[in-house]
């Protein structure tokens, strides 16, 4: 048995809506972030080093070249694709440049739509209207909001630069434009427990959401957290802790919400800790085993 037997995954969603597998092609559009360029701060969020999730070896390639190369690598897995603007804040730029980047992506054959990763405080109505226009043209558009946690104290500690209220506002406006929202959550921050994760989920569900993406906190080279970890001031979650939280959240999530991801990994030597995050499969197998034993998505939604 696999994850699809217990969770409404993006793979199942694509089969339902496109009748076939659809893969995300990650892009580096050379955007930046207000938490790095000095607008809000410098150094970024304490956990962040974009190189840990960027798979494009040559960032000098154009959008079209990156997509074409990605299609060639994944052609054995799918014939249709999403252009996934993943690196940093993909709505944080002048409108004309954003439109040019998005347009360039959608000119590539076999794309069914866009997945646009960004921060809740960087989605003005002009950009939401642009994304909604692509949707009206027949493309599927997912706005992926990096919330990480609804706990404002934690958001401050990790130098996020916004509060949960900014997320609520972004979701309200995005849904007004008819856009699908996928929210990113990280489990394992210091001072947070499984109860905090449950509270975050409840607030996210209350605000309205169409998809979720779950990540374990892991320490990567080049991040601020790497210094704290080396000094012994930070302990990332164990495999057992993460599996318990992720599976619990999955069981509390309504069955119509799409899980784009339930864990994550980073290759060595970029990864510093925990070592189980070096594997694509360890966390996933643990979650599937837990769901098989205690029930899958929507098994229970309240205590």
Coordinates of C-alpha atoms in Angstrom, one line a residue:
X1 CA 0.0 0.0 0.0
X2 CA 1.2 3.5 -0.7
X3 CA 0.4 7.1 0.2
X4 CA -2.4 7.3 -2.4
X5 CA -4.3 4.7 -0.4
X6 CA -4.6 7.1 2.6
X7 CA -4.2 10.6 1.3
X8 CA -5.7 12.7 -1.4
X9 CA -2.4 13.4 -3.1
X10 CA -1.6 15.8 -5.9
X11 CA -1.1 12.7 -8.1
X12 CA -4.7 11.5 -7.4
X13 CA -6.0 15.0 -7.9
X14 CA -4.3 15.2 -11.3
X15 CA -5.7 11.9 -12.4
X16 CA -9.2 13.1 -11.4
X17 CA -8.9 16.4 -13.2
X18 CA -6.6 15.7 -16.1
X19 CA -7.0 12.0 -16.6
X20 CA -3.2 11.4 -16.3
X21 CA -0.1 12.0 -14.3
X22 CA 1.1 15.6 -14.2
X23 CA 4.6 16.5 -12.8
X24 CA 5.9 19.8 -11.4
X25 CA 8.9 21.3 -13.1
X26 CA 10.8 23.4 -10.6
X27 CA 12.1 26.8 -11.8
X28 CA 14.6 29.4 -10.7
X29 CA 13.3 32.6 -12.2
X30 CA 16.1 34.6 -10.4
X31 CA 13.6 36.3 -8.1
X32 CA 14.7 37.5 -4.6
X33 CA 12.9 38.0 -1.3
X34 CA 12.0 41.1 0.8
X35 CA 13.6 39.3 3.7
X36 CA 16.9 39.2 1.9
X37 CA 17.1 42.4 -0.1
X38 CA 16.7 44.7 2.9
X39 CA 13.1 45.6 2.4
X40 CA 12.1 43.7 5.5
X41 CA 15.5 42.4 6.5
X42 CA 18.6 40.6 5.4
X43 CA 19.7 37.0 5.7
X44 CA 16.2 35.5 5.1
X45 CA 14.3 33.2 7.3
X46 CA 16.5 31.3 9.8
X47 CA 15.8 27.9 8.1
X48 CA 16.3 29.0 4.5
X49 CA 18.9 28.4 1.9
X50 CA 17.3 28.1 -1.5
X51 CA 20.1 25.9 -2.8
X52 CA 18.8 23.1 -0.6
X53 CA 15.6 22.7 -2.8
X54 CA 16.7 24.1 -6.1
X55 CA 17.4 21.3 -8.5
X56 CA 18.4 23.4 -11.5
X57 CA 22.2 23.1 -11.9
X58 CA 22.6 26.1 -14.2
X59 CA 20.6 29.1 -13.0
X60 CA 21.7 31.0 -16.2
X61 CA 19.3 28.9 -18.2
X62 CA 16.1 30.7 -19.4
X63 CA 12.7 29.7 -18.1
X64 CA 12.0 27.9 -21.4
X65 CA 15.3 26.0 -21.3
X66 CA 14.8 25.0 -17.7
X67 CA 11.3 23.6 -18.5
X68 CA 12.5 21.8 -21.6
X69 CA 15.3 20.1 -19.7
X70 CA 12.9 19.2 -16.9
X71 CA 10.5 17.7 -19.4
X72 CA 13.2 15.6 -20.9
X73 CA 14.2 14.2 -17.4
X74 CA 10.6 13.4 -16.4
X75 CA 9.2 12.3 -19.7
X76 CA 9.1 8.7 -18.5
X77 CA 6.9 9.7 -15.6
X78 CA 4.4 12.2 -17.3
X79 CA 3.4 13.9 -20.5
X80 CA 1.9 17.0 -18.9
X81 CA 3.5 19.4 -16.4
X82 CA 3.1 22.4 -14.1
X83 CA 5.7 25.1 -14.2
X84 CA 6.6 25.5 -10.6
X85 CA 8.1 28.9 -9.7
X86 CA 9.7 27.7 -6.5
X87 CA 12.8 29.6 -5.6
X88 CA 12.5 32.5 -3.2
X89 CA 9.4 34.8 -3.6
X90 CA 7.9 34.3 -7.0
X91 CA 5.4 37.2 -6.9
X92 CA 7.9 39.8 -5.6
X93 CA 9.0 41.7 -8.6
X94 CA 7.7 44.4 -10.9
X95 CA 4.5 43.4 -12.6
X96 CA 5.9 43.5 -16.1
X97 CA 8.8 41.2 -15.3
X98 CA 6.5 38.7 -13.5
X99 CA 4.2 38.6 -16.5
X100 CA 7.1 38.1 -18.8
X101 CA 8.4 35.2 -16.7
X102 CA 5.0 33.5 -16.4
X103 CA 4.2 34.1 -20.1
X104 CA 7.5 32.5 -21.1
X105 CA 6.7 29.4 -19.1
X106 CA 3.2 29.0 -20.5
X107 CA 4.5 29.2 -24.1
X108 CA 6.3 25.8 -23.5
X109 CA 4.3 22.8 -24.8
X110 CA 2.6 20.3 -22.5
X111 CA 2.1 22.7 -19.6
X112 CA -1.3 22.6 -17.9
X113 CA -0.6 25.5 -15.6
X114 CA 1.4 27.3 -12.9
X115 CA 2.3 26.7 -9.3
X116 CA 3.6 29.9 -7.8
X117 CA 5.5 29.9 -4.5
X118 CA 5.5 33.1 -2.5
X119 CA 5.1 34.8 0.9
X120 CA 1.7 35.8 2.3
X121 CA 2.8 39.5 2.4
X122 CA 3.9 39.6 -1.2
X123 CA 0.7 39.0 -3.2
X124 CA -0.8 42.3 -4.3
X125 CA -4.2 42.3 -6.1
X126 CA -2.5 43.1 -9.4
X127 CA -0.6 39.8 -9.3
X128 CA -3.6 37.9 -8.1
X129 CA -5.6 39.3 -11.0
X130 CA -2.8 38.3 -13.4
X131 CA -2.8 34.7 -12.1
X132 CA -6.6 34.6 -12.3
X133 CA -6.4 35.7 -15.9
X134 CA -4.3 32.7 -16.7
X135 CA -6.8 30.5 -15.0
X136 CA -9.6 32.1 -17.1
X137 CA -7.5 31.1 -20.2
X138 CA -7.8 27.5 -19.2
X139 CA -4.6 27.0 -17.2
X140 CA -4.6 25.5 -13.7
X141 CA -3.1 27.9 -11.2
X142 CA -2.0 27.1 -7.6
X143 CA -0.9 29.9 -5.3
X144 CA 1.6 28.3 -2.9
X145 CA 1.8 30.3 0.3
X146 CA 4.8 29.7 2.7
X147 CA 3.1 30.1 6.0
X148 CA 5.2 27.5 8.0
X149 CA 3.2 28.1 11.2
X150 CA 0.3 30.1 12.5
X151 CA 2.2 30.8 15.8
X152 CA 3.2 34.5 15.7
X153 CA 5.9 34.0 18.3
X154 CA 7.5 31.3 16.2
X155 CA 7.2 33.4 13.0
X156 CA 9.1 36.1 14.9
X157 CA 11.8 33.7 16.1
X158 CA 12.5 32.4 12.6
X159 CA 12.7 36.0 11.2
X160 CA 9.7 35.4 8.9
X161 CA 8.9 39.1 8.7
X162 CA 5.1 38.7 8.8
X163 CA 2.3 37.5 11.1
X164 CA -0.6 35.1 10.6
X165 CA -2.8 38.0 9.9
X166 CA -0.9 38.6 6.7
X167 CA -1.6 35.0 5.7
X168 CA -5.3 35.4 6.4
X169 CA -5.5 38.6 4.3
X170 CA -3.7 36.9 1.4
X171 CA -6.0 33.9 1.4
X172 CA -9.1 36.0 1.6
X173 CA -8.0 38.0 -1.4
X174 CA -6.8 35.0 -3.4
X175 CA -10.0 33.2 -3.0
X176 CA -11.9 36.3 -4.0
X177 CA -10.0 36.0 -7.3
X178 CA -11.0 32.3 -7.5
X179 CA -7.4 31.0 -7.1
X180 CA -6.5 27.7 -5.4
X181 CA -4.3 28.1 -2.4
X182 CA -1.7 25.5 -1.2
X183 CA -0.2 26.3 2.2
X184 CA 3.2 25.2 3.3
X185 CA 3.7 24.1 6.9
X186 CA 6.9 23.1 8.7
X187 CA 6.8 20.8 11.8
X188 CA 9.7 20.7 14.3
X189 CA 10.4 24.3 15.2
X190 CA 11.8 24.8 18.7
X191 CA 9.1 25.4 21.3
X192 CA 6.4 24.0 19.1
X193 CA 4.5 20.7 20.0
X194 CA 2.0 18.6 18.2
X195 CA -0.7 20.8 19.8
X196 CA 0.8 23.8 18.1
X197 CA 0.6 21.9 14.8
X198 CA -3.0 21.1 15.4
X199 CA -3.8 24.8 16.2
X200 CA -2.0 25.9 13.0
X201 CA -4.1 23.4 10.9
X202 CA -7.3 24.6 12.5
X203 CA -6.5 28.2 11.7
X204 CA -5.5 27.4 8.2
X205 CA -8.7 25.4 7.6
X206 CA -10.7 28.3 9.0
X207 CA -9.1 30.8 6.6
X208 CA -9.8 28.5 3.7
X209 CA -7.4 26.3 1.8
X210 CA -7.3 23.9 -1.1
X211 CA -4.0 22.1 -0.7
X212 CA -1.3 21.5 2.0
X213 CA 2.4 20.8 1.7
X214 CA 4.1 19.4 4.9
X215 CA 7.9 19.7 5.6
X216 CA 10.0 18.5 8.5
X217 CA 12.4 21.2 9.9
X218 CA 15.8 20.3 8.7
X219 CA 19.1 22.2 9.1
X220 CA 20.9 23.1 5.8
X221 CA 24.3 24.6 5.2
X222 CA 24.2 28.3 4.7
X223 CA 21.2 28.9 6.9
X224 CA 21.1 30.9 10.2
X225 CA 19.9 27.8 11.9
X226 CA 23.1 26.0 10.9
X227 CA 25.0 28.2 13.4
X228 CA 22.5 27.4 16.2
X229 CA 22.7 23.7 15.4
X230 CA 26.5 23.7 15.4
X231 CA 26.5 25.5 18.8
X232 CA 24.2 22.8 20.2
X233 CA 21.2 25.2 20.6
X234 CA 18.9 23.5 18.1
X235 CA 17.6 20.0 18.0
X236 CA 15.6 19.1 14.8
X237 CA 12.7 16.7 15.0
X238 CA 13.4 12.9 15.2
X239 CA 11.8 10.7 12.5
X240 CA 9.3 9.5 15.1
X241 CA 8.3 13.0 16.1
X242 CA 7.8 14.2 12.6
X243 CA 5.8 11.1 11.5
X244 CA 3.5 11.5 14.5
X245 CA 2.8 15.1 13.7
X246 CA 2.4 14.7 10.0
X247 CA 0.1 11.7 10.3
X248 CA -2.0 13.4 13.0
X249 CA -2.5 16.5 10.8
X250 CA -3.4 14.3 7.8
X251 CA -6.1 12.6 9.9
X252 CA -7.5 16.0 10.9
X253 CA -7.6 17.3 7.3
X254 CA -10.9 17.1 5.3
X255 CA -10.7 14.5 2.5
X256 CA -11.2 17.1 -0.3
X257 CA -8.0 19.0 0.5
X258 CA -5.0 18.0 -1.7
X259 CA -1.7 17.1 -0.2
X260 CA 1.1 18.3 -2.5
X261 CA 3.7 16.8 -0.3
X262 CA 3.8 15.2 3.2
X263 CA 7.6 15.2 3.8
X264 CA 10.8 16.5 2.2
X265 CA 14.5 15.7 1.9
X266 CA 17.7 17.5 1.1
X267 CA 20.8 15.9 -0.4
X268 CA 24.2 15.7 1.3
X269 CA 26.4 17.7 1.9
X270 CA 23.8 20.5 2.0
X271 CA 21.9 18.7 4.8
X272 CA 23.4 19.0 8.3
X273 CA 20.6 17.4 10.4
X274 CA 18.6 15.3 10.9
X275 CA 20.2 12.6 8.9
X276 CA 16.9 10.9 8.1
X277 CA 16.0 13.9 5.9
X278 CA 18.8 12.8 3.5
X279 CA 16.4 10.1 2.2
X280 CA 13.5 10.6 -0.1
X281 CA 11.7 7.6 1.4
X282 CA 12.3 7.2 5.1
X283 CA 9.8 9.8 6.2
X284 CA 7.3 8.8 3.6
X285 CA 7.4 5.1 4.6
X286 CA 7.0 6.1 8.3
X287 CA 3.9 8.2 7.5
X288 CA 2.3 5.5 5.4
X289 CA 2.9 2.9 8.1
X290 CA 1.3 5.2 10.7
X291 CA -1.7 5.9 8.5
X292 CA -2.2 2.2 7.7
X293 CA -2.3 1.5 11.5
X294 CA -4.3 4.4 12.7
X295 CA -6.3 5.7 9.7
X296 CA -5.8 8.0 6.8
X297 CA -6.9 11.5 5.8
X298 CA -10.1 12.7 7.4
X299 CA -10.2 9.8 9.9
X300 CA -10.9 12.3 12.6
X301 CA -11.2 16.1 12.4
X302 CA -11.6 16.9 16.1
X303 CA -10.2 15.7 19.4

